[in-house]
Structure formats: C-alpha cells, structure tokens
Short mmCIF file of C-alpha atoms in Angstrom, two decimals:
data_model
loop_
_atom_site.label_atom_id
_atom_site.label_comp_id
_atom_site.label_asym_id
_atom_site.label_seq_id
_atom_site.Cartn_x
_atom_site.Cartn_y
_atom_site.Cartn_z
CA MET A 1 61.40 43.79 14.30
CA LYS A 2 60.52 41.75 17.41
CA LYS A 3 57.24 43.66 17.72
CA VAL A 4 56.41 42.94 14.06
CA ILE A 5 57.11 39.23 14.52
CA ILE A 6 55.03 39.08 17.70
CA CYS A 7 52.13 40.85 16.00
CA PHE A 8 52.37 38.48 13.03
CA LEU A 9 52.33 35.42 15.27
CA CYS A 10 49.34 36.77 17.18
CA VAL A 11 47.43 37.25 13.92
CA VAL A 12 48.29 33.71 12.78
CA LEU A 13 47.26 32.28 16.16
CA PHE A 14 43.99 34.21 16.12
CA CYS A 15 43.15 32.97 12.60
CA ASN A 16 43.89 29.40 13.59
CA LEU A 17 41.68 29.70 16.65
CA CYS A 18 38.85 31.06 14.51
CA PHE A 19 39.22 28.16 12.05
CA VAL A 20 39.31 25.54 14.78
CA GLY A 21 36.45 27.22 16.59
CA ALA A 22 34.01 26.36 13.83
CA LEU A 23 34.47 22.66 14.56
CA ASP A 24 35.95 22.66 18.05
CA ASN A 25 33.58 21.01 20.50
CA SER A 26 33.46 19.38 23.89
CA ALA A 27 31.88 16.13 22.73
CA ALA A 28 33.43 12.72 23.17
CA SER A 29 31.79 11.83 19.83
CA ALA A 30 30.24 14.06 17.20
CA ILE A 31 29.00 13.96 13.62
CA VAL A 32 27.24 16.16 11.06
CA ILE A 33 25.42 14.65 8.07
CA ASN A 34 23.17 15.75 5.26
CA ALA A 35 19.78 14.37 6.31
CA ARG A 36 18.62 13.54 2.79
CA THR A 37 21.79 12.01 1.32
CA ARG A 38 23.15 10.78 4.69
CA THR A 39 26.65 11.79 3.62
CA VAL A 40 29.09 12.73 6.39
CA ILE A 41 30.16 16.38 6.52
CA TYR A 42 32.12 16.23 9.79
CA SER A 43 32.92 13.50 12.29
CA LYS A 44 34.82 13.02 15.54
CA ASN A 45 35.03 9.54 17.08
CA ALA A 46 31.71 8.97 15.31
CA ASP A 47 31.94 5.16 15.28
CA VAL A 48 32.93 4.68 18.93
CA LYS A 49 30.25 2.83 20.90
CA ARG A 50 28.87 4.87 23.78
CA ALA A 51 25.85 5.12 26.08
CA MET A 52 23.21 7.40 24.55
CA ALA A 53 20.71 8.15 27.32
CA SER A 54 17.28 9.36 26.13
CA THR A 55 18.31 9.77 22.49
CA THR A 56 17.30 6.09 22.62
CA LYS A 57 13.73 7.38 22.46
CA ILE A 58 14.18 8.29 18.79
CA MET A 59 13.85 4.58 18.04
CA THR A 60 11.03 4.10 20.57
CA ALA A 61 9.09 7.01 19.09
CA LEU A 62 9.71 5.86 15.51
CA LEU A 63 8.32 2.38 16.22
CA LEU A 64 5.31 3.93 17.95
CA ALA A 65 4.70 6.31 15.03
CA GLU A 66 5.00 3.45 12.54
CA CYS A 67 2.08 1.70 14.22
CA ASP A 68 0.00 4.35 12.42
CA THR A 69 -2.78 4.13 15.00
CA PRO A 70 -2.53 7.52 16.74
CA GLN A 71 -5.94 7.29 18.42
CA LYS A 72 -5.51 3.77 19.77
CA LYS A 73 -6.11 3.85 23.53
CA VAL A 74 -3.98 2.33 26.27
CA THR A 75 -4.99 1.82 29.91
CA VAL A 76 -1.87 2.46 31.96
CA THR A 77 -0.82 -0.26 34.43
CA LYS A 78 1.52 -0.19 37.42
CA GLN A 79 4.06 -2.19 35.43
CA MET A 80 4.10 0.45 32.69
CA VAL A 81 4.99 3.30 35.05
CA ALA A 82 7.36 1.38 37.32
CA VAL A 83 10.35 3.32 36.01
CA GLU A 84 12.46 6.15 37.43
CA GLY A 85 13.49 9.42 35.88
CA SER A 86 11.77 11.91 33.60
CA SER A 87 8.01 11.59 33.23
CA MET A 88 4.93 12.82 31.40
CA GLY A 89 2.97 12.28 34.62
CA LEU A 90 1.23 8.98 33.93
CA ALA A 91 -0.41 6.98 36.72
CA ALA A 92 -1.96 3.52 36.79
CA GLY A 93 -5.50 3.69 35.49
CA ASP A 94 -4.90 6.64 33.13
CA ILE A 95 -6.17 6.22 29.59
CA VAL A 96 -3.86 7.63 26.92
CA THR A 97 -3.64 7.38 23.14
CA TYR A 98 -0.61 6.41 21.11
CA ASN A 99 -0.51 10.03 19.99
CA ASP A 100 -0.35 11.21 23.63
CA LEU A 101 2.53 8.80 24.25
CA LEU A 102 4.40 10.06 21.19
CA TYR A 103 4.31 13.60 22.58
CA GLY A 104 5.20 12.30 26.04
CA ILE A 105 8.26 10.51 24.66
CA LEU A 106 9.65 13.30 22.49
CA LEU A 107 8.79 16.45 24.46
CA PRO A 108 9.34 15.87 28.23
CA SER A 109 11.30 12.66 27.44
CA GLY A 110 8.98 10.62 29.62
CA ASN A 111 10.43 7.30 30.70
CA ASP A 112 6.90 6.36 31.75
CA ALA A 113 5.69 7.14 28.22
CA ALA A 114 8.46 5.02 26.68
CA ASN A 115 7.74 2.05 28.94
CA THR A 116 3.99 2.33 28.39
CA ALA A 117 4.46 2.39 24.62
CA ALA A 118 6.84 -0.58 24.74
CA ILE A 119 4.49 -2.78 26.75
CA ALA A 120 1.42 -1.68 24.79
CA ILE A 121 3.08 -2.60 21.49
CA SER A 122 5.04 -5.73 22.40
CA GLY A 123 3.69 -6.96 25.74
CA SER A 124 6.97 -6.43 27.60
CA VAL A 125 10.04 -4.20 27.65
CA GLU A 126 12.23 -7.16 26.68
CA LYS A 127 10.17 -8.02 23.60
CA PHE A 128 10.08 -4.37 22.58
CA ALA A 129 13.87 -4.16 22.89
CA GLN A 130 14.08 -7.02 20.40
CA LEU A 131 11.79 -5.07 18.09
CA MET A 132 14.14 -2.08 18.44
CA ASN A 133 17.15 -4.22 17.56
CA ASP A 134 15.36 -5.74 14.58
CA LYS A 135 14.59 -2.26 13.30
CA ALA A 136 18.19 -1.17 13.88
CA LYS A 137 19.36 -4.08 11.76
CA GLU A 138 16.83 -3.22 9.05
CA LEU A 139 18.13 0.37 8.95
CA GLY A 140 21.76 -0.71 8.78
CA LEU A 141 22.75 0.52 12.24
CA LYS A 142 25.72 -1.78 12.68
CA ASN A 143 27.04 -0.50 16.02
CA THR A 144 23.84 -0.17 18.02
CA HIS A 145 22.15 -2.40 20.57
CA PHE A 146 19.08 -1.57 22.65
CA VAL A 147 18.11 -2.94 26.06
CA THR A 148 15.62 -0.32 27.30
CA PRO A 149 13.03 1.82 25.46
CA SER A 150 13.78 4.82 27.71
CA GLY A 151 17.57 5.02 27.51
CA LEU A 152 18.27 4.42 31.18
CA ASP A 153 21.77 3.00 31.59
CA ALA A 154 22.00 -0.78 31.11
CA ASP A 155 24.72 -3.24 30.20
CA GLY A 156 24.78 -3.78 26.46
CA HIS A 157 22.81 -0.60 25.70
CA PHE A 158 24.90 1.49 23.28
CA THR A 159 25.15 3.22 19.92
CA THR A 160 27.46 5.55 18.00
CA ALA A 161 27.11 9.14 16.87
CA HIS A 162 27.02 7.92 13.27
CA ASP A 163 24.26 5.38 13.90
CA LEU A 164 22.20 7.96 15.78
CA ALA A 165 22.49 10.40 12.89
CA LEU A 166 21.30 7.73 10.46
CA LEU A 167 18.44 6.78 12.78
CA ALA A 168 17.35 10.42 13.05
CA SER A 169 17.38 10.81 9.27
CA TYR A 170 15.08 7.79 8.88
CA ALA A 171 12.82 8.92 11.72
CA LEU A 172 12.36 12.35 10.17
CA GLU A 173 10.91 10.68 7.07
CA ASN A 174 7.93 9.63 9.20
CA GLU A 175 5.42 12.51 9.15
CA ALA A 176 4.02 11.86 12.63
CA PHE A 177 7.47 11.66 14.19
CA ARG A 178 8.62 14.77 12.33
CA LYS A 179 5.61 16.81 13.46
CA VAL A 180 5.95 15.89 17.13
CA ALA A 181 9.75 16.27 17.24
CA ALA A 182 9.37 19.87 16.04
CA THR A 183 6.63 20.76 18.57
CA LYS A 184 7.77 23.21 21.25
CA SER A 185 4.86 22.56 23.63
CA ILE A 186 1.38 21.10 23.74
CA THR A 187 -1.55 20.68 26.12
CA LEU A 188 -3.07 17.19 26.27
CA GLN A 189 -5.96 15.67 28.23
CA TYR A 190 -5.31 12.49 30.24
CA GLY A 191 -5.59 11.36 33.83
CA GLY A 192 -8.75 13.43 34.23
CA GLN A 193 -7.00 16.76 33.70
CA LYS A 194 -5.18 18.94 31.19
CA ARG A 195 -1.42 18.41 31.01
CA TYR A 196 1.08 20.90 29.62
CA LEU A 197 4.13 19.28 28.01
CA ALA A 198 7.20 21.32 27.03
CA ASN A 199 9.97 20.15 24.72
CA HIS A 200 13.39 19.82 26.40
CA ASN A 201 15.12 20.63 23.10
CA LYS A 202 16.23 24.28 23.38
CA MET A 203 17.42 24.27 19.77
CA LEU A 204 13.80 24.63 18.66
CA LYS A 205 13.76 28.10 20.23
CA THR A 206 17.35 29.21 19.69
CA TYR A 207 18.41 27.94 16.26
CA GLU A 208 16.93 29.16 12.97
CA GLY A 209 15.18 26.38 11.10
CA ALA A 210 15.46 23.79 13.89
CA ILE A 211 13.05 20.84 13.44
CA GLY A 212 14.10 18.45 16.24
CA VAL A 213 15.18 15.93 17.40
CA LYS A 214 16.00 14.61 20.92
CA THR A 215 17.93 15.36 24.10
CA GLY A 216 19.37 12.91 26.61
CA TYR A 217 21.29 12.70 29.87
CA THR A 218 22.43 10.09 32.37
CA SER A 219 25.46 10.10 34.64
CA LYS A 220 27.06 7.41 32.48
CA ALA A 221 26.23 8.87 29.08
CA GLY A 222 26.67 12.54 29.93
CA ARG A 223 24.78 15.15 27.93
CA CYS A 224 23.63 13.75 24.56
CA LEU A 225 21.88 15.63 21.79
CA VAL A 226 20.56 14.90 18.31
CA SER A 227 19.52 18.07 16.47
CA ALA A 228 18.22 18.76 12.99
CA ALA A 229 17.53 21.94 11.04
CA ARG A 230 16.20 22.88 7.61
CA ARG A 231 17.09 25.78 5.33
CA GLY A 232 15.56 25.76 1.86
CA ASP A 233 15.60 22.17 0.66
CA THR A 234 18.68 21.26 2.71
CA GLU A 235 18.40 19.47 6.05
CA ILE A 236 21.35 18.92 8.37
CA ILE A 237 21.59 16.57 11.36
CA ALA A 238 24.15 16.95 14.15
CA VAL A 239 24.84 14.47 16.96
CA THR A 240 27.01 14.81 20.05
CA LEU A 241 27.53 12.25 22.81
CA ASN A 242 28.90 13.15 26.24
CA ASP A 243 29.12 16.87 25.52
CA ARG A 244 29.04 19.36 28.39
CA ASP A 245 28.43 22.31 26.02
CA ASP A 246 26.01 20.72 23.58
CA TRP A 247 23.75 23.69 22.81
CA ASP A 248 26.58 25.95 21.63
CA ASP A 249 28.38 23.08 19.93
CA HIS A 250 25.30 22.15 17.92
CA ALA A 251 24.78 25.70 16.72
CA ARG A 252 28.33 25.68 15.31
CA LEU A 253 28.05 22.17 13.91
CA LEU A 254 24.76 22.87 12.14
CA ASP A 255 26.16 26.13 10.73
CA TYR A 256 29.15 24.19 9.42
CA GLY A 257 26.84 21.63 7.87
CA PHE A 258 24.86 24.24 5.95
CA GLU A 259 28.01 26.08 4.89
CA ASN A 260 29.48 22.88 3.48
CA SER A 261 26.42 21.53 1.67
CA THR A 262 25.99 22.49 -1.97
CA GLU A 263 22.44 22.43 -3.29
CA ILE A 264 21.99 21.13 -6.82
CA SER A 265 18.83 20.48 -8.82
CA ALA A 266 17.79 16.90 -9.42
CA ILE A 267 16.34 16.91 -12.95
CA PRO A 268 16.08 13.38 -14.32
CA THR A 269 15.91 12.65 -18.05
CA VAL A 270 12.72 10.80 -18.97
CA PRO A 271 11.33 9.64 -22.32
CA ALA A 272 9.59 12.45 -24.17
CA LYS A 273 6.50 10.41 -24.94
CA LEU A 274 4.49 7.43 -23.73
CA TYR A 275 2.23 5.26 -25.91
CA CYS A 276 -1.44 5.70 -25.07
CA VAL A 277 -3.96 3.06 -26.14
CA GLY A 278 -7.67 3.49 -26.78
CA THR A 279 -7.75 7.29 -27.07
CA ASP A 280 -7.71 10.03 -29.68
CA LYS A 281 -3.90 10.30 -29.32
CA ASP A 282 -1.30 7.62 -29.98
CA THR A 283 1.18 9.14 -27.51
CA ILE A 284 1.23 11.63 -24.65
CA ASN A 285 4.07 13.98 -23.75
CA LEU A 286 5.77 13.55 -20.37
CA VAL A 287 7.18 16.02 -17.86
CA THR A 288 8.84 15.44 -14.51
CA ALA A 289 9.27 17.40 -11.31
CA ALA A 290 12.60 18.82 -10.11
CA ILE A 291 13.90 19.20 -6.58
CA GLY A 292 16.91 20.81 -4.90
CA ILE A 293 19.18 18.38 -3.04
CA GLY A 294 21.99 19.45 -0.73
CA LEU A 295 25.26 17.56 -1.20
CA SER A 296 28.34 17.80 0.98
CA GLY A 297 31.12 16.96 -1.45
CA GLU A 298 31.73 15.34 -4.84
CA GLU A 299 28.69 13.08 -4.71
CA LYS A 300 26.80 12.53 -7.95
CA LEU A 301 23.12 11.93 -8.44
CA GLU A 302 21.90 8.75 -10.10
CA TYR A 303 18.41 8.11 -11.43
CA LYS A 304 16.23 5.03 -11.89
CA THR A 305 13.04 5.63 -13.87
CA TYR A 306 9.91 3.47 -13.73
CA LEU A 307 7.45 3.80 -16.62
CA PRO A 308 5.02 1.30 -18.18
CA SER A 309 5.48 0.25 -21.82
CA PHE A 310 2.18 1.95 -22.59
CA ILE A 311 -0.87 3.27 -20.79
CA TYR A 312 -4.60 3.06 -21.40
CA GLY A 313 -6.67 6.21 -21.67
CA PRO A 314 -8.35 8.36 -20.88
CA ILE A 315 -5.57 10.52 -19.42
CA LYS A 316 -5.78 14.00 -17.93
CA SER A 317 -3.01 16.56 -17.86
CA GLY A 318 -1.22 16.23 -14.53
CA ASP A 319 -1.95 12.53 -14.05
CA ILE A 320 1.03 10.65 -12.59
CA VAL A 321 2.06 7.91 -15.01
CA GLY A 322 5.45 6.92 -13.51
CA TYR A 323 8.24 8.05 -11.24
CA THR A 324 12.00 8.43 -10.92
CA ASP A 325 14.00 7.48 -7.83
CA VAL A 326 17.03 9.68 -7.11
CA TYR A 327 20.11 8.11 -5.49
CA THR A 328 23.46 9.28 -4.18
CA CYS A 329 26.14 7.18 -2.50
CA GLY A 330 23.78 4.21 -2.69
CA TYR A 331 20.99 5.97 -0.76
CA LYS A 332 17.60 6.85 -2.23
CA VAL A 333 17.18 10.54 -1.48
CA ALA A 334 14.01 11.44 -3.40
CA THR A 335 11.19 10.11 -5.56
CA LEU A 336 10.04 12.41 -8.37
CA PRO A 337 6.70 11.80 -10.15
CA ILE A 338 6.38 11.79 -13.94
CA PHE A 339 3.26 13.54 -15.27
CA ALA A 340 1.22 13.51 -18.47
CA ASP A 341 1.09 17.02 -19.92
CA SER A 342 -2.11 16.73 -21.97
CA ASP A 343 -5.63 15.31 -21.95
CA THR A 344 -6.79 12.37 -24.04
CA VAL A 345 -10.30 11.28 -24.91
CA LEU A 346 -11.44 7.65 -24.82
CA THR A 347 -12.43 6.53 -28.30
CA LYS A 348 -12.92 2.80 -27.92
CA GLU A 349 -13.18 0.07 -25.34
CA LYS A 350 -9.85 -1.08 -23.91
CA ASN A 351 -8.72 -4.69 -23.93
CA THR A 352 -10.01 -5.35 -27.44
CA PHE A 353 -8.19 -7.92 -29.56
CA VAL A 354 -6.42 -5.14 -31.48
CA ASP A 355 -5.32 -3.46 -28.25
CA LYS A 356 -3.92 -6.72 -26.97
CA LEU A 357 -1.92 -7.17 -30.17
CA PHE A 358 -0.68 -3.59 -29.88
CA LYS A 359 0.33 -4.21 -26.26
CA ARG A 360 2.34 -7.28 -27.29
CA PHE A 361 3.99 -5.33 -30.10
CA LEU A 362 5.03 -2.52 -27.73
CA ILE A 363 6.51 -4.95 -25.21
CA ILE A 364 8.57 -6.59 -27.97
CA LEU A 365 9.57 -3.21 -29.38
CA ARG A 366 10.80 -1.88 -26.01
CA GLY A 367 12.80 -5.09 -25.49
CA LEU A 368 14.83 -4.59 -28.68
#
C-alpha cells in the first residue's frame, strides 16, 4: 500500500511540474499578449516598473521609421558616437542613411546608431527623449519614462513588461520597423566599406514563425527580451525583464500564447446595396472582406462601418466604396474594405440639378 501511495504521489507531482513548466520562468516580470487585440494571455509582475536596457530601442526605431525618409543622409559627428556599449561601427565623418541607422539599431543594437538617430531627428538626446515620452503618452504607455535613446541605465529610465508589449504591438504595425526587426543579417555600405550586421535576437533562428523584436542587457536591467511570432493570422508577443533564461522562457511563453488564442473570423454585416447616381444602375451590390483574428478569451468583436449615403458612377467591380473597422476590448484590430461587386456605366453628367435633388432626398431618407 505504501508503494502504491508513493507512486501515486510521484505521478501527481510530475503532472503538476509539467503544468507549471509551461508558464514557469526566471523573469522578474513577464507578459504574453495577442499582438492584434492586445489582450493579455499571461502576466507576472507585468506592471512593475523596471529598467529595460536596449529594448528601449523599440521606441527609438519606431520614431525613426515613422520619419518615412529612409534614404535621408546623416553625416556622423563626434557627439553622435560619444556613447559606450554595443555599436554598428560608426565613426565621425561617416555618411549613413536613416535606413542604415534603423538596421544598426535593431540588429546589432548599436548605441551609436541610436544616438545618431536621436540627434539627427531632434538635435539632441534630451529633445529626442521628450519625443519618446510624448509618443509613449500618445500610445497609452502609462508606466514608462525614457531618458536615453539607447537604453543605457539612467535615473528615471524605466518601463513595464506590459507597456513594452503594447509598444511592440504598435511598432510591428509599421512596415519598415517590421521588416527590419525580422531581418537576421544584412550587409550595408558606410564608412567607405561594406559592413555585415547580424541580429542579436536568436529567436529568429530558433523559433518557428518568429518575426522580432528586440534584445537588451545591462547590469542593472539584467537580460531583457521582447519577442514576437506569427502562425496563420495570429501574432503573439512575449516580454521578459531581468530573465537569466530568456531564450527558453520565450519559447514556452510564445507556445502558451498560441495554444491559448482562439482564431475566429471577422465577418461584418454591411448593407446589401448602395445607391449609385448617374449610371445605368440605381444601386450596386456590396461585399466585404473577412479576416481571421486570434482572441485569448471571451472577447467579442465589434464593428463600425463607414459608407457614403450614395456614390457617383461609373463604378467597376472591385472598387472600394467604404470600410469597416473591427474592435475588441476597445482596440481597433483590423480595417476591412467594402467592395462594389459589379460594373456600372456612366449615362449622364453628375452634379446636375436632378442629381442634387436626389442626393438631398437620400440624405433625408437615411436620416429617418
């Protein structure tokens, strides 16, 4: 009987260890969210303010990418590269583009690249830090404050795992940022020679579907990592701060995120027809796109449709005549276009007196 009891207890203990192992991690703070809906799937001390090392550069890179001038050139000065730590190898006198700096920030985590971008955009590190904080406020990052563009330790420089996850989700919506964050390596030309830059993010090579985002380390912050991965239409973001085993922890956290996200189809209801003025048809039929959205719990999708009261012809099948925004938990997670499904032929000049009367009638009719 004792042997049976011991065996039973061992089985129970083993099962418990397996269950805990899926979420057990070494991080001081951790979080997993659905990148599109920004809903929390798992969290651990996610709202505790901590140093974040070079994950800071997510914000620096986002602001650089939002300049939307990838080929703009910068002549590097001594002030720009007067910073310690990781580097993309810049020297005073080098000429680099904003695009070069974006790769230098996100791949080798160049502090010189971050400082150069900050001064090129704002004129000084201090003014750029204010720009970072303004953007943080705009994005609703309530527990974040930036002092440096590089992430080197500084008083008053902090964030939370939750804020970092939200920041990463916004950054991944920028196409330039998204492309560079997912790049494993690249060869660029600056400083009179070719430079090979490798991404410090091992997840890009070791985790299926990995698309970014950023590593970080200082003695104060410890090992920090923001990772993201995509499977189908579902994207998951994981963040750990001060985690000595971040690579393995992120593989488990991302797995857990995918396992606990349910993909549903967003299919908004739109009016069947739209009035069409000045053509051979009084109305055109409407169709809308559908998209799969991964949810992590009981969230529901809400829709807000934007269509004109009427439209002037001619119209071709496939023309976009409106759109529907998809929301969950207060966040806009997708915009779906509304298409015309048939052609119309122009039969008379638009903006005639009759058309104007018809327009007024439709506006009154839709207001009833």
